[in-house]
Tab-separated table of C-alpha atoms in Angstrom:
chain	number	residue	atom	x	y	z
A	11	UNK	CA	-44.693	-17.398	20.710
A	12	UNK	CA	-40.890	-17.431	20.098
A	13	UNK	CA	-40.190	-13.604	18.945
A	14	UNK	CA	-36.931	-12.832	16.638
A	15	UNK	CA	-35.804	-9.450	17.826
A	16	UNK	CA	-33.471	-6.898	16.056
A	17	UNK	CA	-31.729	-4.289	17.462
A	18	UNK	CA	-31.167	-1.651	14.866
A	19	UNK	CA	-32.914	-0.402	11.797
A	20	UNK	CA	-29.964	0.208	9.352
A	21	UNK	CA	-28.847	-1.835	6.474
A	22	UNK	CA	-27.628	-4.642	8.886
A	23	UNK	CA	-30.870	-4.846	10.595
A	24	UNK	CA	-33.093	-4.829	7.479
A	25	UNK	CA	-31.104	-7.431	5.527
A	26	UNK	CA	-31.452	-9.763	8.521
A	27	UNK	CA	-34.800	-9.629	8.519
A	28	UNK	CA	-35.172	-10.506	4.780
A	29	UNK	CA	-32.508	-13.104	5.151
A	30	UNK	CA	-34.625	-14.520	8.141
A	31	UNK	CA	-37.679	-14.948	6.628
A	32	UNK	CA	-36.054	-16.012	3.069
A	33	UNK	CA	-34.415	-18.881	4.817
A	34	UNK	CA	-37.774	-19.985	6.566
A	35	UNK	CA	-37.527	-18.239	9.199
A	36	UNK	CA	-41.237	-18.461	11.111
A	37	UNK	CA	-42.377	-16.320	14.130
A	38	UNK	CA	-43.044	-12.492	14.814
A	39	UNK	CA	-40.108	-10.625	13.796
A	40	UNK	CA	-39.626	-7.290	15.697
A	41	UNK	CA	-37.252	-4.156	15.049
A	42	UNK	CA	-36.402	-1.613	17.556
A	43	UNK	CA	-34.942	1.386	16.131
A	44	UNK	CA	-33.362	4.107	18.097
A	45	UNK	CA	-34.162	6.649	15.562
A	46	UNK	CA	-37.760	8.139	14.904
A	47	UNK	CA	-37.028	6.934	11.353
A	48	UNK	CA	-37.813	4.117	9.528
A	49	UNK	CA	-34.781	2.426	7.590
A	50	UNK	CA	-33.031	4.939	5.607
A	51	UNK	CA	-29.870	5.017	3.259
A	52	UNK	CA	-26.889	6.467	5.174
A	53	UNK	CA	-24.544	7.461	2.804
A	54	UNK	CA	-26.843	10.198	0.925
A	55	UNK	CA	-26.376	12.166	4.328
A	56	UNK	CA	-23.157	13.482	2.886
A	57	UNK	CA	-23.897	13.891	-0.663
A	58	UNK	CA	-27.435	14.551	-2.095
A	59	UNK	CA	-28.961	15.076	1.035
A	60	UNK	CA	-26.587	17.469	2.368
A	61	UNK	CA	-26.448	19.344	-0.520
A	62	UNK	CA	-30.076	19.694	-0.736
A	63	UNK	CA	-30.953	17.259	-3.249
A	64	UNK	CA	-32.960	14.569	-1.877
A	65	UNK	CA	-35.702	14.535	1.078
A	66	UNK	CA	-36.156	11.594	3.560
A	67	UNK	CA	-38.481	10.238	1.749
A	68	UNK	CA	-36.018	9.886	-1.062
A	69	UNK	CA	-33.934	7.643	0.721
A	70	UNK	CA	-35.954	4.900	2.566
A	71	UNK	CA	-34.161	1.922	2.669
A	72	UNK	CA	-37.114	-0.117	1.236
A	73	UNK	CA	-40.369	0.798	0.265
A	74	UNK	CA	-43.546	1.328	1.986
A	75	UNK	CA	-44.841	-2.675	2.071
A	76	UNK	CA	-41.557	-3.984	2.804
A	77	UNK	CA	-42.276	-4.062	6.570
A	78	UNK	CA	-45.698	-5.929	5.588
A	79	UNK	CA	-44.365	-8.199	3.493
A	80	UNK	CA	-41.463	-9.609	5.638
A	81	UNK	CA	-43.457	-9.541	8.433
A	82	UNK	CA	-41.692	-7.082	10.441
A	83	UNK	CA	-42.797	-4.535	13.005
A	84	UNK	CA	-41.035	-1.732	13.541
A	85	UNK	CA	-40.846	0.538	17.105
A	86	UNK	CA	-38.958	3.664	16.500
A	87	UNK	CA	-37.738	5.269	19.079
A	88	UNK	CA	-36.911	2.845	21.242
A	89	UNK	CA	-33.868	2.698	22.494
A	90	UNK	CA	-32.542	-0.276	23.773
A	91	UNK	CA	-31.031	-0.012	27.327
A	92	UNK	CA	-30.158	-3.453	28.847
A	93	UNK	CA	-29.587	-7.058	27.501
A	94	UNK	CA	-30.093	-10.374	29.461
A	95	UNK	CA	-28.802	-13.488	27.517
A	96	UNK	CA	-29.257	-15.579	29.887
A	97	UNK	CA	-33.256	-15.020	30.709
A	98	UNK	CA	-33.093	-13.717	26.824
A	99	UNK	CA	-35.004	-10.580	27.482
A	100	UNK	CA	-34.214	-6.972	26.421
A	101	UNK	CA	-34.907	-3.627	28.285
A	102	UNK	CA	-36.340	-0.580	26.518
A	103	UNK	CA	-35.729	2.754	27.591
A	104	UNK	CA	-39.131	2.942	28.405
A	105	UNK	CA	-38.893	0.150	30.815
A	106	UNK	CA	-40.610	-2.409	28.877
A	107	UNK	CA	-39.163	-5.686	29.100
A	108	UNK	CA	-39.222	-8.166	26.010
A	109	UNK	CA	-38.467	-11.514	25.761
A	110	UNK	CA	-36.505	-13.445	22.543
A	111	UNK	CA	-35.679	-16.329	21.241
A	112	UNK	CA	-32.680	-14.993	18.882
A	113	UNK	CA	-32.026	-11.115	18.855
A	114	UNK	CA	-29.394	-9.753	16.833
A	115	UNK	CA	-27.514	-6.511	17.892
A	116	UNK	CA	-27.112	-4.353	14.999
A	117	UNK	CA	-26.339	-1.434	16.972
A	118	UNK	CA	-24.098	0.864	14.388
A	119	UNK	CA	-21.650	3.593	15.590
A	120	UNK	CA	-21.342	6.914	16.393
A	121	UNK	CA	-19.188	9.766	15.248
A	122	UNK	CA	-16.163	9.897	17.467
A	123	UNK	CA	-15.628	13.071	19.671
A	124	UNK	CA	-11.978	13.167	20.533
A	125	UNK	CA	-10.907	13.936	24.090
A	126	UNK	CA	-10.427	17.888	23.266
A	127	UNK	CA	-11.844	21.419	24.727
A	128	UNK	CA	-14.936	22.758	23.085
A	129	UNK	CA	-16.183	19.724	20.927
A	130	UNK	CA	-19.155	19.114	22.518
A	131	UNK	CA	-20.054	23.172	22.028
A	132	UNK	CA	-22.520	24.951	20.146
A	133	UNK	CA	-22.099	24.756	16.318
A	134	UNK	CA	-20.015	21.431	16.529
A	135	UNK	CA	-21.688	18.118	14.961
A	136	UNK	CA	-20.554	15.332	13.823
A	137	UNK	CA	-22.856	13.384	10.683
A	138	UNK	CA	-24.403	10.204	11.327
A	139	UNK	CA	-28.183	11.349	11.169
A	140	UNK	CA	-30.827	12.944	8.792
A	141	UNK	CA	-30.972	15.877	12.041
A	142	UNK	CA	-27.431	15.759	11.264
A	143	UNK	CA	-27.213	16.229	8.343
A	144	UNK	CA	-29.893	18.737	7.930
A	145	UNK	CA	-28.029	20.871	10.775
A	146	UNK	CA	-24.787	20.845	8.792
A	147	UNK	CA	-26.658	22.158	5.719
A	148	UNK	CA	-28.653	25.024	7.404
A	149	UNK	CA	-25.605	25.983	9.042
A	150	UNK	CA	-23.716	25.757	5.290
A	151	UNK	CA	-25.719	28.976	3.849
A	152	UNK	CA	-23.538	30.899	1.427
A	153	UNK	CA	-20.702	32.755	2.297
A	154	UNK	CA	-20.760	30.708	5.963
A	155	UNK	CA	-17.465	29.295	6.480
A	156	UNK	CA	-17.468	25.629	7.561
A	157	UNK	CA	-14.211	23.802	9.066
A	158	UNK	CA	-14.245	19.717	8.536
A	159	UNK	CA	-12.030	18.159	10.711
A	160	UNK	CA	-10.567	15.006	9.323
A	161	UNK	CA	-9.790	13.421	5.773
A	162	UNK	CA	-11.390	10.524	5.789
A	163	UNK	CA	-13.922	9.682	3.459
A	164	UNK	CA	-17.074	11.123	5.051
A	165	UNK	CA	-14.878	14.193	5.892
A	166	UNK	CA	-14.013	14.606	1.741
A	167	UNK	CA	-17.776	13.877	0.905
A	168	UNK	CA	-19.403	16.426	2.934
A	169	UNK	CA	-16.634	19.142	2.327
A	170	UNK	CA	-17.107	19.146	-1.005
A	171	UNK	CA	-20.950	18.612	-1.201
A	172	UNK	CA	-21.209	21.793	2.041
A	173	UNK	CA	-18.984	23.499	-0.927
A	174	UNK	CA	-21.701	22.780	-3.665
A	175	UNK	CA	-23.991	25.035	-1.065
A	176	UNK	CA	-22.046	28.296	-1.857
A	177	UNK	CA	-20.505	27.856	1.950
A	178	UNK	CA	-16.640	28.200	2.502
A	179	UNK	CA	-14.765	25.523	3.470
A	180	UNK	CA	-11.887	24.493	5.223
A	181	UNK	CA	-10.607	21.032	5.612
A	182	UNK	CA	-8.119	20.205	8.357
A	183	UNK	CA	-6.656	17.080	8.475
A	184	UNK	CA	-3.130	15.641	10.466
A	185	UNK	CA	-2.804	13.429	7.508
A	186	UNK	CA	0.044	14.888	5.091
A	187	UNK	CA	-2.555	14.664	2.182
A	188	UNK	CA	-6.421	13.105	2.469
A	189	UNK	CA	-6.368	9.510	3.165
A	190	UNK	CA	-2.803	9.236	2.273
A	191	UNK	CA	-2.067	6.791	5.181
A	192	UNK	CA	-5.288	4.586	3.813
A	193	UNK	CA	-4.124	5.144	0.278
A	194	UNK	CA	-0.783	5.757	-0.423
A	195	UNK	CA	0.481	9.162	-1.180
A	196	UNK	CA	-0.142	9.211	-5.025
A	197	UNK	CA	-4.006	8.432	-5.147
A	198	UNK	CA	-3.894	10.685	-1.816
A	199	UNK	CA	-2.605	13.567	-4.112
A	200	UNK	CA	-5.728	12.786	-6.475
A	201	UNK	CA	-8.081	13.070	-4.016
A	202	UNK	CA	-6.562	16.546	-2.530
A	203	UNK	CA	-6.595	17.690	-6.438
A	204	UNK	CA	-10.705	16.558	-6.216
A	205	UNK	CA	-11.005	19.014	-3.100
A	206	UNK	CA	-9.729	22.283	-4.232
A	207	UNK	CA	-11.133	21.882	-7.718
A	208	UNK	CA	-14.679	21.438	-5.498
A	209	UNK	CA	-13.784	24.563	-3.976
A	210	UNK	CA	-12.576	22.887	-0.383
A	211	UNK	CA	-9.544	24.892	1.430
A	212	UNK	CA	-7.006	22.592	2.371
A	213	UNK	CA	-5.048	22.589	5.881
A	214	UNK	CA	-3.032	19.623	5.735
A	215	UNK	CA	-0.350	18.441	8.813
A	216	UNK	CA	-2.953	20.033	11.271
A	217	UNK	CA	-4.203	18.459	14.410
A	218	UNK	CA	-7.070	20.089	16.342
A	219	UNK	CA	-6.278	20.981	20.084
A	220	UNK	CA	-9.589	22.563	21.195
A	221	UNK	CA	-12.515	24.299	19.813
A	222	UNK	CA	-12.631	28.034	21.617
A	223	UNK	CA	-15.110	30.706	21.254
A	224	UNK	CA	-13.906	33.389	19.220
A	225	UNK	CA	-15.773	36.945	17.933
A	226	UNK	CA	-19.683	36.575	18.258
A	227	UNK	CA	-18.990	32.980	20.059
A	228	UNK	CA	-18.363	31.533	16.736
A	229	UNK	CA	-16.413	28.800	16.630
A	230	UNK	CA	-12.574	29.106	16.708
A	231	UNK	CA	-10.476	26.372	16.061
A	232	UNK	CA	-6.821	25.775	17.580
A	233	UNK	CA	-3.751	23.633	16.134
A	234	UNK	CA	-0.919	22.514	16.825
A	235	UNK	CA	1.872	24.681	15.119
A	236	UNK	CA	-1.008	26.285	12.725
A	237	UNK	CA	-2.696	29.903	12.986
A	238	UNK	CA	-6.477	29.948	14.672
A	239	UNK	CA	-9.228	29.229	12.344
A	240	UNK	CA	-12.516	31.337	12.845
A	241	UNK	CA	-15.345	29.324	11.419
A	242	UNK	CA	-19.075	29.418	11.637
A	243	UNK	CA	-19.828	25.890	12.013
A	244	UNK	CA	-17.380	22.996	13.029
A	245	UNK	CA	-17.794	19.128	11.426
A	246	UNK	CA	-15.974	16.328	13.257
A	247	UNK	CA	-15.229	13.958	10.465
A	248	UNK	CA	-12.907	11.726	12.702
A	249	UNK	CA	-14.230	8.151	12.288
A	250	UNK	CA	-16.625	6.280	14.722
A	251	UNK	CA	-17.081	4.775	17.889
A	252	UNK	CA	-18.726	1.515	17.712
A	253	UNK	CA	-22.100	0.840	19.797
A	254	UNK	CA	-20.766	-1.809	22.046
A	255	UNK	CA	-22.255	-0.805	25.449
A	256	UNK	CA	-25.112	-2.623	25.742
A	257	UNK	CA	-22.802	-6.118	24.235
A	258	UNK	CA	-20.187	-5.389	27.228
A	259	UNK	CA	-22.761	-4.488	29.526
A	260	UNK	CA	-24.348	-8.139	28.935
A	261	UNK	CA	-21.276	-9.840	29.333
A	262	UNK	CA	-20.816	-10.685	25.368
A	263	UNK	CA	-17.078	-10.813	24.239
A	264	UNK	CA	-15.995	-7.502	22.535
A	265	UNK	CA	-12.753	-6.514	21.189
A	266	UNK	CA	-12.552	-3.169	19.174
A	267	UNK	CA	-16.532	-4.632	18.411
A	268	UNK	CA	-18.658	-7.615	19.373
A	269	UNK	CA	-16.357	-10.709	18.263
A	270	UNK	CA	-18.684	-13.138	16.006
A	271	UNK	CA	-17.612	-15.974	14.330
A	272	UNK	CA	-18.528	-16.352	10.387
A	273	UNK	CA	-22.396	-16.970	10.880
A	274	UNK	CA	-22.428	-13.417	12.932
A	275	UNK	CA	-22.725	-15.268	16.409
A	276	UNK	CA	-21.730	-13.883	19.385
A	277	UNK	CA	-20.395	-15.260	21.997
A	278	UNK	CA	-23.583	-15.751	23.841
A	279	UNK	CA	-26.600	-18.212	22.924
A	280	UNK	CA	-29.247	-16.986	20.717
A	281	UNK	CA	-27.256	-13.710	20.397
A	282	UNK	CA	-25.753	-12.237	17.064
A	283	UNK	CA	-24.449	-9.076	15.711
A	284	UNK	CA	-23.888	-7.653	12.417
A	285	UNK	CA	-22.774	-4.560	10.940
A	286	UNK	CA	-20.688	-1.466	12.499
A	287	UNK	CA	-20.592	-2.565	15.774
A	288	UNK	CA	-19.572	-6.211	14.445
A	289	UNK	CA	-15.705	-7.775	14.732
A	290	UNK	CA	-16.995	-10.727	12.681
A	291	UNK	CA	-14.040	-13.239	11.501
A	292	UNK	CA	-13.700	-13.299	7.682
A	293	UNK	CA	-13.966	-16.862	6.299
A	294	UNK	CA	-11.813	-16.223	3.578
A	295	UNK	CA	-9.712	-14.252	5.680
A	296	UNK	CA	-9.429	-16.893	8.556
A	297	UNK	CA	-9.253	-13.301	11.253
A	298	UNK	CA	-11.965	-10.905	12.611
A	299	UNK	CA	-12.253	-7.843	10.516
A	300	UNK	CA	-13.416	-4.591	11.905
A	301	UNK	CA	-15.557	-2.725	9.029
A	302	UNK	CA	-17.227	0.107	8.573
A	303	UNK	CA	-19.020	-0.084	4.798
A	304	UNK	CA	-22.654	-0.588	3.985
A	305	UNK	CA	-22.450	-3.336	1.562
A	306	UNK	CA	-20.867	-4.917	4.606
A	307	UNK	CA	-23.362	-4.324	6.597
A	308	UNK	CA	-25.997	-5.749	3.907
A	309	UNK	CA	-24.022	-8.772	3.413
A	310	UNK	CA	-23.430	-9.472	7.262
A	311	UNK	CA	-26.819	-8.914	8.055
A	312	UNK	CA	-27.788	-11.256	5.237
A	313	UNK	CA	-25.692	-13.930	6.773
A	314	UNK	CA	-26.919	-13.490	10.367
A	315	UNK	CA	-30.838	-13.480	8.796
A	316	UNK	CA	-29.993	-17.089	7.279
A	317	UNK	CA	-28.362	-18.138	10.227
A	318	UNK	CA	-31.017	-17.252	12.469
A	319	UNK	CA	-33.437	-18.987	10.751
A	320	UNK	CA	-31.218	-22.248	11.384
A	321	UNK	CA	-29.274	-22.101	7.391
A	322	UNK	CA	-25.484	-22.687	7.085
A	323	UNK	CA	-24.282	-19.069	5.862
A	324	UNK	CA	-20.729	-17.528	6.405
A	325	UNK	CA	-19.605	-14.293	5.240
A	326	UNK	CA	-16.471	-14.748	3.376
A	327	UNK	CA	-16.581	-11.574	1.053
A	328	UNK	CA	-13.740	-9.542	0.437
A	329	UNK	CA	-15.021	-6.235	2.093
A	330	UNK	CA	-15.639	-3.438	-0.773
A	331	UNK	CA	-17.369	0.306	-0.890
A	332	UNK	CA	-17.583	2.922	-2.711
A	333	UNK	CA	-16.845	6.706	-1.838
A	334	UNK	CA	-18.516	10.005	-4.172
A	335	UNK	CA	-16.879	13.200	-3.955
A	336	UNK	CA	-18.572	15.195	-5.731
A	337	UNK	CA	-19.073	13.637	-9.400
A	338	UNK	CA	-16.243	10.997	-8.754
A	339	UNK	CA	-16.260	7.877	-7.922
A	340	UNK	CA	-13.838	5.506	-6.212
A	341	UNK	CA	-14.499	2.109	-5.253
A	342	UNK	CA	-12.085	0.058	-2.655
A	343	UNK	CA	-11.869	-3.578	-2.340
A	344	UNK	CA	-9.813	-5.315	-0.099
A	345	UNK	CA	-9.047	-6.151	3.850
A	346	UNK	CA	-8.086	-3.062	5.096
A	347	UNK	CA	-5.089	-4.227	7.153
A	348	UNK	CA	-2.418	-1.794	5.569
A	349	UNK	CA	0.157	-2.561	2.633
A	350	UNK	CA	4.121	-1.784	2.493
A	351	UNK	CA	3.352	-1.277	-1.302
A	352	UNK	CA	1.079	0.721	-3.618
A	353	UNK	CA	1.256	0.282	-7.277
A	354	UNK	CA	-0.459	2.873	-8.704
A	355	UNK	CA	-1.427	3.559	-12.649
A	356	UNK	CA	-3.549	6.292	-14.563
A	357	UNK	CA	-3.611	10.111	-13.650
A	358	UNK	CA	-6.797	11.742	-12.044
A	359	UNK	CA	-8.904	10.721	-14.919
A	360	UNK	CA	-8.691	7.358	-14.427
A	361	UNK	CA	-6.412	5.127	-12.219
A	362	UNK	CA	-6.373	1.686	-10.055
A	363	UNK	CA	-3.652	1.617	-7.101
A	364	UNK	CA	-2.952	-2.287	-6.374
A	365	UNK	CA	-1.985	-2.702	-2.750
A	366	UNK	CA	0.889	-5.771	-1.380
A	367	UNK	CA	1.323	-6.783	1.938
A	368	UNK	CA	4.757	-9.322	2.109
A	369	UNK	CA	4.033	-9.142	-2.044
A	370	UNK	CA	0.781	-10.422	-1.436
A	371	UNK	CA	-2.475	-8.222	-2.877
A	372	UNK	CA	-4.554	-7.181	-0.185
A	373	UNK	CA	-6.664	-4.285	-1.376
A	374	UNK	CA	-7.243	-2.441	-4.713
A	375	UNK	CA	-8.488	1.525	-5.240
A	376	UNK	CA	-9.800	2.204	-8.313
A	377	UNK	CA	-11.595	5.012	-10.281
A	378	UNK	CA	-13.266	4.828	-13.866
A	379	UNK	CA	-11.964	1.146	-14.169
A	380	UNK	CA	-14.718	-1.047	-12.637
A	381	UNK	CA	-12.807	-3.969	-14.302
A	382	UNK	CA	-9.592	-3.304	-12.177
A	383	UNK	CA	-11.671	-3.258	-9.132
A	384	UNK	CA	-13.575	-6.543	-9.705
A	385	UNK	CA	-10.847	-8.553	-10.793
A	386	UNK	CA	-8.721	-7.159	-7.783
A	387	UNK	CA	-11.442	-8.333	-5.422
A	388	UNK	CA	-11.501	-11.780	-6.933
A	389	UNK	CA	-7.320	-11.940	-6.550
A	390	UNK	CA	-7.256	-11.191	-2.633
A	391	UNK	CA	-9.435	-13.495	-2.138
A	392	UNK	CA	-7.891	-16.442	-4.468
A	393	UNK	CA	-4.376	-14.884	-2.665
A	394	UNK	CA	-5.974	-15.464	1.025
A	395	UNK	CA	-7.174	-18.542	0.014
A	396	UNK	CA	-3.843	-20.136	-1.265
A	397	UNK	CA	-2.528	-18.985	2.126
A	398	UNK	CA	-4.580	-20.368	4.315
């Protein structure tokens, strides 16, 4: 019997299978998930459930019966090792061999680890994981002192939320302010305003050059131009690397991620990919977009479900998240391509930063004005439109 497989259990992964079966797709579905987990909500890893607030069982993905009543099975802990388009079989870890007759690869990323001494040591995690996550916080006890590394927006989450836990912490960053090359310097000075009010030490203009091993083996952190920072723990908040191995490894075309086109195929037969490790082209767009949201990842993953099952589906959305640091919100629409122009309006209250590329909007910031940030959505893509 023809068997749909799907690599991955995040949201890409579980919105493929509901998009598969709501579009008639027929057959056994099956999910092979890396993790001993079923699906679970990533982004409460740096917010409630770092800071204590939430169990695992408070963030499952879906409920109990959704498996049941999609029809899925799930195998957790199976790790994925080898892909064969052309036979269209898969190789687990534990050398069982499966064939498919459409598999989508919604293999996700993985912090990144730069290149540097002492990041792979003891006391030095990255957070992509409820083990993670639940490291960070038992290493976050009060009066431990905590370095983040990096300004992005996982790196302002947790800092602030390992803050909530009574720990110190510092937050490095070779970014003059946090996310100020993402954001323009003005919401950037917002966000650094956020931080210390949180209770988050900033160290701004400073780029890690190793992790040493200072008094007690604790963790000791050098920079360039900057005095050493003793911590007790170490998070790298520096971005991801995609999971493209087993793509290249099969021969699939990959760029920065596995290149789709619109309906999440790859460039193999009976192949697709969705999510993190997707460079899917934009149909509204017209170019492949790299992204790394999970309303992304639910929309892709819808798209590849419908086209699996034989539908016509594109994803044309102008990409969009939200970020919570702390008890504020921002939300971010937009294509993520950079801007020679921020326009930005408010004070820390309350603001929306419009963002022009050749005078054309191309991404909008906003906080405490949802209206700002849906209407800016719908303009870059009536703007992209009109171009193309």
């Amino acid at each position: 019997m023809a068997v749909t497989v799907i690599v991955g259990s995040g949201p890409a992964a579980v919105s493929a299978a509901e998009g598969f079966r709501e579009n008639g797709g027929a057959g056994p579905v099956l999910m092979l998930a890396a993790e001993p987990h079923a699906p679970y909500e990533r982004p409460p890893l740096s917010k409630e459930f770092l800071r204590g607030e939430a169990e695992l069982g408070d963030i499952a993905l879906r409920g109990d019966g959704w498996a049941t009543d999609f029809g899925v099975a799930i195998e957790t802990s199976t790790a994925v090792v080898a892909l064969d388009p052309a036979n269209r079989t898969l190789s687990t870890v534990a050398g069982d061999r499966i064939e498919f007759e459409r598999c989508l690869l919604a293999t996700g990323a993985r912090p990144a680890r730069p290149p540097l001494p002492g990041v792979a040591g003891d006391r030095v995690a990255g957070l992509r994981t409820p083990a993670d996550s639940g490291r960070l916080a038992a290493w976050a006890a009060p009066e431990e002192h905590v370095a983040v590394v990096g300004s992005g927006f996982i790196g302002c989450e947790a800092a602030v939320s390992l803050a909530a836990r009574g720990a110190r912490v510092t937050l490095l960053s070779a970014e003059s302010s946090p996310q100020a090359e993402r954001l323009g310097s003005e919401a950037a000075a917002v966000i650094a305003g956020w931080l210390v009010e949180g209770g988050v030490e900033l160290r701004m203009q400073t780029a890690l050059e190793a992790i040493e091993r200072g008094e007690r083996e604790r963790p000791r952190l050098r920079s360039d131009g900057a005095e050493a920072l003793d911590c007790d723990a170490v998070l790298l908040a520096l971005g991801v690397e995609r999971n493209t191995e087993l793509a290249r490894a099969a021969g699939l075309e990959v760029g920065d991620g596995i290149l789709t086109d619109p309906a999440m195929r790859t460039s193999a037969p009976g192949v697709w990919a969705a999510g993190d490790v997707a460079e899917a082209t934009n149909a509204t767009l017209g170019e492949p977009l790299l992204v790394e949201h999970w309303g992304e990842a639910l929309d892709q993953g819808a798209v590849a479900g419908a086209s699996m099952a034989g539908a016509e589906s594109a994803w044309d959305s102008v990409p969009g998240f939200w970020s919570v640091i702390g008890e504020r919100t921002l939300k971010y629409g937009g294509w993520g391509q950079g801007f020679d122009e921020a326009r930005f309006d408010g004070d820390a209250d309350g603001f929306s930063v419009e963002y022009l590329a050749g005078g054309e909007l191309v991404g909008v910031l906003a906080h405490e004005r949802d209206d700002a940030y849906e209407h800016g959505r719908e303009r870059i893509a009536e703007a992209s439109r009109s171009r193309r």
